């Protein structure tokens, strides 16, 4: 007795099949970073005289799993290099990290969660192939300031801003920092820096998968101690929006709170915004422009450029950066809805084709088999009459076919 393996790899509605002999214990597959794969492993059992493809093979073992392809160490280095080429060295100083949320968010923490802002699982914001998505928990903070060095007066994420002294979260004696992500939505580019408590489980996870940053010399988020006082100075890159992902809980009493203006819905999008997969600057494998990516085009008739053009007319070029973030959020939601609708339509079409193909391959029942099934049914009087007529028709058809076969056989004998 022998057995063989059959491996099915599903990428959306696309399926690739691989067959292996019993002695193969491992196999490498080329994957697309960020893509979710469903694996179906079949163990076929058959007689020696039958091949693995014989119709009589029997499944004796079955296993399934689902996994996502994430960036390898080499790919992370490539993404890191792309970010270095893009961000430059221009930085501005800051003293506080801030987090904007709706007032109800902070009220719930204060009155129902003991005043502790609890970390939560990282969503799918940023590169789809990021290894931390759905793997570690944390809280996003920002250090971004306006061109004049002041704090922003509004946010698309909420109407209350929590300000935490930078040293409280970024003390290099207590934490490690890691480069995690480089991406954009439409025009603003983002770098995500993960902050981990040293020797924590999250720190170990990130140390194995991300790129550790020197706190006093990296171009994204820098902490400098200058003599003679050695007071810490905090600097953040000015050319990208640096997202600071702090991976521990934060008590509300660590900070102070300001009321600001909420723009748009005043909340972040559940699940996170997908990154712009067409950008040549921040994608390792940029996709070609498709019909669902036209919003990101540089033409004035795109949704993004149209809104941006209107904002320039209202506020001028110098003040457009604040509005650009909100417009990006709006357009990303529009784009993701269009993309999801297109995907749903494609899946429905593929399902229809599969059903049609299945019906085409299905074996038709013979008239005799149909009549046997009818005989087994408890039919009413009217249906019994219909069955009699149908049976007479089948018998007549059978006798006609037999007569034709007899004539053909006679013709062959005399030919």
CSV table of N, CA and C in Angstrom, one decimal, residues 97-99 117-122 132 136-142 162 164-171 174-178 192-198 200 202 206 221 243-251 254:
chain,number,residue,atom,x,y,z
A,97,UNK,N,4.0,63.7,23.3
A,97,UNK,CA,3.3,62.8,22.4
A,97,UNK,C,1.8,63.0,22.6
A,98,UNK,N,1.0,62.9,21.6
A,98,UNK,CA,-0.4,63.1,21.8
A,98,UNK,C,-1.2,62.1,21.1
A,99,UNK,N,-2.5,61.9,21.6
A,99,UNK,CA,-3.4,60.9,21.1
A,99,UNK,C,-4.8,61.5,21.1
A,117,UNK,N,-5.9,53.3,30.0
A,117,UNK,CA,-6.1,53.2,28.6
A,117,UNK,C,-5.4,51.9,28.1
A,118,UNK,N,-6.2,50.9,27.9
A,118,UNK,CA,-5.7,49.6,27.5
A,118,UNK,C,-5.3,49.5,26.1
A,119,UNK,N,-4.2,48.8,25.8
A,119,UNK,CA,-3.7,48.6,24.5
A,119,UNK,C,-4.7,47.6,23.8
A,120,UNK,N,-4.7,47.7,22.5
A,120,UNK,CA,-5.6,46.8,21.7
A,120,UNK,C,-4.9,46.3,20.5
A,121,UNK,N,-5.4,45.2,19.9
A,121,UNK,CA,-4.7,44.6,18.8
A,121,UNK,C,-4.5,45.5,17.6
A,122,UNK,N,-3.3,45.4,17.0
A,122,UNK,CA,-3.0,46.2,15.8
A,122,UNK,C,-3.9,45.8,14.7
A,132,UNK,N,3.2,42.8,12.2
A,132,UNK,CA,2.6,43.1,13.5
A,132,UNK,C,1.1,43.2,13.4
A,136,UNK,N,0.4,42.0,17.6
A,136,UNK,CA,0.7,42.6,18.9
A,136,UNK,C,-0.3,43.7,19.1
A,137,UNK,N,-0.3,44.2,20.4
A,137,UNK,CA,-1.3,45.2,20.8
A,137,UNK,C,-0.5,46.5,21.2
A,138,UNK,N,-1.2,47.6,21.1
A,138,UNK,CA,-0.6,48.9,21.4
A,138,UNK,C,-1.5,50.0,21.3
A,139,UNK,N,-1.0,51.2,21.4
A,139,UNK,CA,-1.7,52.5,21.3
A,139,UNK,C,-0.9,53.4,20.4
A,140,UNK,N,-1.6,54.1,19.4
A,140,UNK,CA,-0.9,55.0,18.5
A,140,UNK,C,-0.8,56.4,19.2
A,141,UNK,N,0.4,57.0,19.1
A,141,UNK,CA,0.6,58.4,19.5
A,141,UNK,C,1.3,59.1,18.3
A,142,UNK,N,1.2,60.4,18.3
A,142,UNK,CA,1.9,61.2,17.3
A,142,UNK,C,2.7,62.3,17.9
A,162,UNK,N,-5.1,63.9,24.2
A,162,UNK,CA,-4.3,63.6,25.4
A,162,UNK,C,-2.8,63.9,25.1
A,164,UNK,N,1.1,63.6,26.5
A,164,UNK,CA,1.9,62.8,27.5
A,164,UNK,C,3.3,63.3,27.3
A,165,UNK,N,4.0,63.7,28.3
A,165,UNK,CA,5.5,64.1,28.2
A,165,UNK,C,6.2,63.0,27.5
A,166,UNK,N,7.0,63.4,26.5
A,166,UNK,CA,7.7,62.4,25.6
A,166,UNK,C,8.6,61.4,26.4
A,167,UNK,N,9.2,61.9,27.5
A,167,UNK,CA,10.1,61.0,28.3
A,167,UNK,C,9.3,59.9,28.9
A,168,UNK,N,8.1,60.2,29.2
A,168,UNK,CA,7.3,59.1,29.9
A,168,UNK,C,7.1,57.9,29.1
A,169,UNK,N,7.0,58.0,27.8
A,169,UNK,CA,6.8,56.9,26.9
A,169,UNK,C,8.1,56.5,26.1
A,170,UNK,N,9.1,57.4,26.0
A,170,UNK,CA,10.2,57.1,25.1
A,170,UNK,C,11.6,57.0,25.9
A,171,UNK,N,11.5,56.9,27.2
A,171,UNK,CA,12.8,56.8,28.0
A,171,UNK,C,13.6,55.6,27.4
A,174,UNK,N,14.3,52.5,29.4
A,174,UNK,CA,13.2,51.5,29.7
A,174,UNK,C,12.7,50.9,28.4
A,175,UNK,N,12.8,51.5,27.3
A,175,UNK,CA,12.2,50.9,26.1
A,175,UNK,C,13.1,50.7,24.9
A,176,UNK,N,12.8,49.9,24.0
A,176,UNK,CA,13.4,49.7,22.7
A,176,UNK,C,12.5,50.3,21.6
A,177,UNK,N,13.1,50.7,20.5
A,177,UNK,CA,12.2,51.2,19.4
A,177,UNK,C,12.6,50.4,18.1
A,178,UNK,N,11.6,50.2,17.3
A,178,UNK,CA,11.8,49.4,16.1
A,178,UNK,C,11.1,50.1,14.9
A,192,UNK,N,6.0,53.9,10.7
A,192,UNK,CA,5.6,53.4,12.0
A,192,UNK,C,6.7,52.9,12.8
A,193,UNK,N,6.9,53.5,14.0
A,193,UNK,CA,7.9,53.1,14.9
A,193,UNK,C,7.3,52.5,16.2
A,194,UNK,N,7.7,51.2,16.5
A,194,UNK,CA,7.1,50.5,17.6
A,194,UNK,C,7.9,50.7,18.8
A,195,UNK,N,7.3,51.0,19.9
A,195,UNK,CA,8.0,51.3,21.2
A,195,UNK,C,7.6,50.1,22.1
A,196,UNK,N,8.6,49.4,22.6
A,196,UNK,CA,8.4,48.2,23.5
A,196,UNK,C,9.1,48.3,24.8
A,197,UNK,N,8.5,47.9,25.8
A,197,UNK,CA,9.1,47.7,27.1
A,197,UNK,C,10.2,46.7,27.0
A,198,UNK,N,11.4,47.0,27.4
A,198,UNK,CA,12.5,46.1,27.2
A,198,UNK,C,12.2,44.7,27.9
A,200,UNK,N,10.0,42.6,27.3
A,200,UNK,CA,8.7,42.1,27.3
A,200,UNK,C,8.4,41.1,26.2
A,202,UNK,N,6.3,41.4,23.8
A,202,UNK,CA,6.2,42.1,22.6
A,202,UNK,C,7.6,42.6,22.1
A,206,UNK,N,9.1,41.6,18.4
A,206,UNK,CA,9.6,42.6,17.5
A,206,UNK,C,11.1,42.5,17.2
A,221,UNK,N,12.7,59.0,14.7
A,221,UNK,CA,12.4,59.4,16.1
A,221,UNK,C,13.7,59.4,16.9
A,243,UNK,N,4.3,57.5,13.0
A,243,UNK,CA,3.3,57.0,13.9
A,243,UNK,C,4.1,56.2,15.0
A,244,UNK,N,3.8,56.6,16.2
A,244,UNK,CA,4.5,56.0,17.4
A,244,UNK,C,3.5,55.0,18.0
A,245,UNK,N,3.9,53.7,18.0
A,245,UNK,CA,3.0,52.7,18.4
A,245,UNK,C,3.6,52.1,19.8
A,246,UNK,N,3.0,52.6,20.8
A,246,UNK,CA,3.4,52.2,22.2
A,246,UNK,C,2.7,51.0,22.6
A,247,UNK,N,3.4,50.0,23.1
A,247,UNK,CA,2.9,48.6,23.2
A,247,UNK,C,2.6,48.3,24.7
A,248,UNK,N,2.3,49.3,25.5
A,248,UNK,CA,1.9,49.0,26.9
A,248,UNK,C,0.6,49.8,27.2
A,249,UNK,N,-0.1,49.5,28.3
A,249,UNK,CA,-1.2,50.3,28.7
A,249,UNK,C,-0.7,51.7,29.2
A,250,UNK,N,-1.6,52.6,29.1
A,250,UNK,CA,-1.2,54.0,29.5
A,250,UNK,C,-2.3,54.6,30.5
A,251,UNK,N,-1.9,54.9,31.7
A,251,UNK,CA,-2.9,55.5,32.7
A,251,UNK,C,-3.2,56.9,32.2
A,254,UNK,N,-1.2,60.0,33.4
A,254,UNK,CA,0.2,60.3,32.8
A,254,UNK,C,0.1,61.6,32.0
